[in-house]
Amino acid sequence: MSNPFIVRKAAVLGAGVMGAQIAAHLVNANIETLLFELPAESGNPDANVLKAIAKLKKQDPAPLSVIDRASCIEPANYEQHLEKLGDCDLVIEAITERLEMKSELYEKIAPYLNNQAILASNTSGLSINQLAVAVPEALRPRFCGIHFFNPPRYMYLVELIPGKHSDQGVLDALESFLVTSLGKGVIHAKDTPNFVANRVGVFSMLATMHHARQFGLNFDLVDKLTGPLIGRPKSATFRTADLVGLDVLTHVVQTMWDGLVDDPWHSYYTAPDWLQRLVDQGALGQKSGKGVYQKQGKEIHVLNPDTDTYQLAQSEVDSEIEALLKQQDPVARFVALHDHPHPQARFLWAVHRDLFHYCAVHLESIAHNARDLDLAIRWGFGWRRGPFEIWQAAGWNTLAGWIAADIAAGKAMAATPLPAWVQVVGQSAARGVHAQEGSYAPVADNLQPRSQLPVYQRQPFPDRLVGEETIYGETILETDALRMWHTGDQIAIVSFKTKKHTIDNLVLQGMQQVIAEAERHFRALVIWQTEPPFSLGANLQKATEKPKTEVSSAAPSVPPVPPTPPSAFDRFIKKFKKSAQSTILQAARSLDMADKLMAGKLAEVEVMIAHFQQISQQLRYSTIPTVAAVDNMALGGGCEFAMHCDRAVATLETYIGLVEAGVGLLPAGGGCKEFALRAARNAIDGDPFLYLKHYFQTVAMAQLAKSAEHAKVLHYLQPADVIVMNRFELLYVAKAQALVLAEAGYRPPLRPREIVVAGATGAATIKSNMVNLLEGGFISEHDYLIGSKIAHVMCGGDIVAGSRVDEEWLLKLERTAFIELLATEKTQDRIAHTLKTGKPLRN
């Protein structure tokens, strides 16, 4: 294609679960989108598609970044609106997985597509070349497979599958669009049944199911063994099957049975008897309320496949095996696993052995290199490491010898020997398939470097593999708490080293040095963490003590979606939900000051709060532009740092909020002050209360933004702040924004000398609304106290409405109110209870 591929408008054909959610993600990316469905038999012809769009608003996890985006999806049907396809640059087909139905649809729509449009099928396993037969010859160069994973908003992986007629320029343009505009990790798959991720991932599930029966292990025990203990998601194996849908799983397995008749593992490509019986009964997993697991009252029961009955899920991993799996050294872990006689260890070795064997035999036929296979499994199934990475880290040659021995002894699921290249790469310097210069490609018999497409120049630090070393620039200064560095340009970067990037006294002291050094020698400063999250906020437990240096652990490939936190006085008067507990627990942990309270060192905490406010102000009024590159979570003080930078650049999947009210406190790093200042600036008529009451609700309800777009609605992010779809492009865009500000002749904002506040009258109005909730028994007296303190600070204290104050006045109110709440027994009880139980305390 001679011109850059720009998607101004897209269409999705099929408003089922996947089609509707793909359309949702397209509008998340600000792309005009048509969603097609069959016309309704009666009434409004668009009734079917309108129903699908309405359903998007209710789904959890939410497919839409903000609910209002649903109105941006344009409904359409195949009888009335096909001519609208002529305006579309990209058309994604996502109808039922039946070859004849897809072929019929292609023939129907082809006359309406413009001569530059790309047509892509979201098939999860059908042959692209077979589908292309029904595509007009002129369109075939612009036809390919584009397989999103469910749910499309959150799953990073997209498999790009070319047909034999697909134009390479079209594929490159589409890949660039998927990476930057939709924020996806693209893997090139060969046109084989179920492609890469589902092929390997579903085989792994089938092998796990097979060995579970072989070793007589309960299904709930298998899930405990094949979850986080071995670097996989908590849903592990059988819960994943329930989440995906047992009918969907059996369909994928059937595709493998039908299309892989010569495969050495063909006899295993069939649904186990117990699984088929569940599907026949309509027990399809989570969507039907019953599958491998079933909730009975408050208890979780699991299927006993021998009796087809359910029993209480209470199996436990053997303590010796659990300790073995928690060893940090993968070599020692696998040696112990291979040699241990316990059935749980023998089961785990068998599962890994057959997975490694399968991947080695099939790598050449399903993927272009080992990197694509490993990243497909990491991004598509949420594993911490891909199969080849696990094998290489555990000792390539040793495991290869064990696998070969088991094959020869007839212990493996297939008798096919390991391919010759396994021994060859074992003798290489990397002792495996991944090295700094690339990953092994069996067809070329060499190491294949990463893609050189220009879009990947926007990822200075891509998702790295075992065998790849990442060097984060050149150090400028480094302490136990943070590191300041650069990459050869005039932009300084600072990254925290504390666990979960919490902010303690050492971070604050380091930030003071960092800002001063950046102002002396650099044009801008970017706060960016080498791993998510951005920051879980202040750690007041370490207000004076010196913490050990800790490096944050790697985050999962697909970050979890944090739940919405509870409110102390939710205006909708809803009870606190269990889903809120995780966020409140995080808030409590980031504000862990129980030891300080018991020691009566409130004065030391107040000093730290003052220091925190000072750093926030320095970020705001630095002589060079400051940019916060925010990803994953920014809670409490982390949110306040972002709010005080000149610009925030946030990934779409950023969950940001001032959550202190959830544990009985209020934001005191400048968060309350900032909202009071914004209200005053927004008040054209001079009365800030109209804006302030909304900001108050955000703070008092401890509202957590469920996306970066939602953060703009809640005003944690400003209109000028930038949203990035791909987290690996975050630093690139943040530095670009910093440079734009610097090139524009940056000068720090003037300090406001007169901030108009709502005063005692505004605070009284807020309190009167809370009194109704208090008297109705919907909030406690302590909830009322917390809300009153927040209102007092944000309204400027006990002064006349319309009075003018400065920032220092508001910051002092913050400090005072924070310490007053911290000193109360009920706030201390809330913090202690949440830390102990993981649940909020309503006292």
Coordinates of C-alpha atoms in Angstrom, one line a residue, residues 318 464 513 518 540 619 645 659:
D318 CA 0.9 -31.1 49.6
R464 CA 11.2 -9.2 27.1
Q513 CA 17.5 15.3 44.5
A518 CA 16.9 17.5 36.3
L540 CA 3.5 5.9 56.1
L619 CA 6.6 18.8 40.5
C645 CA 2.8 16.9 36.9
V659 CA -8.9 6.0 47.7

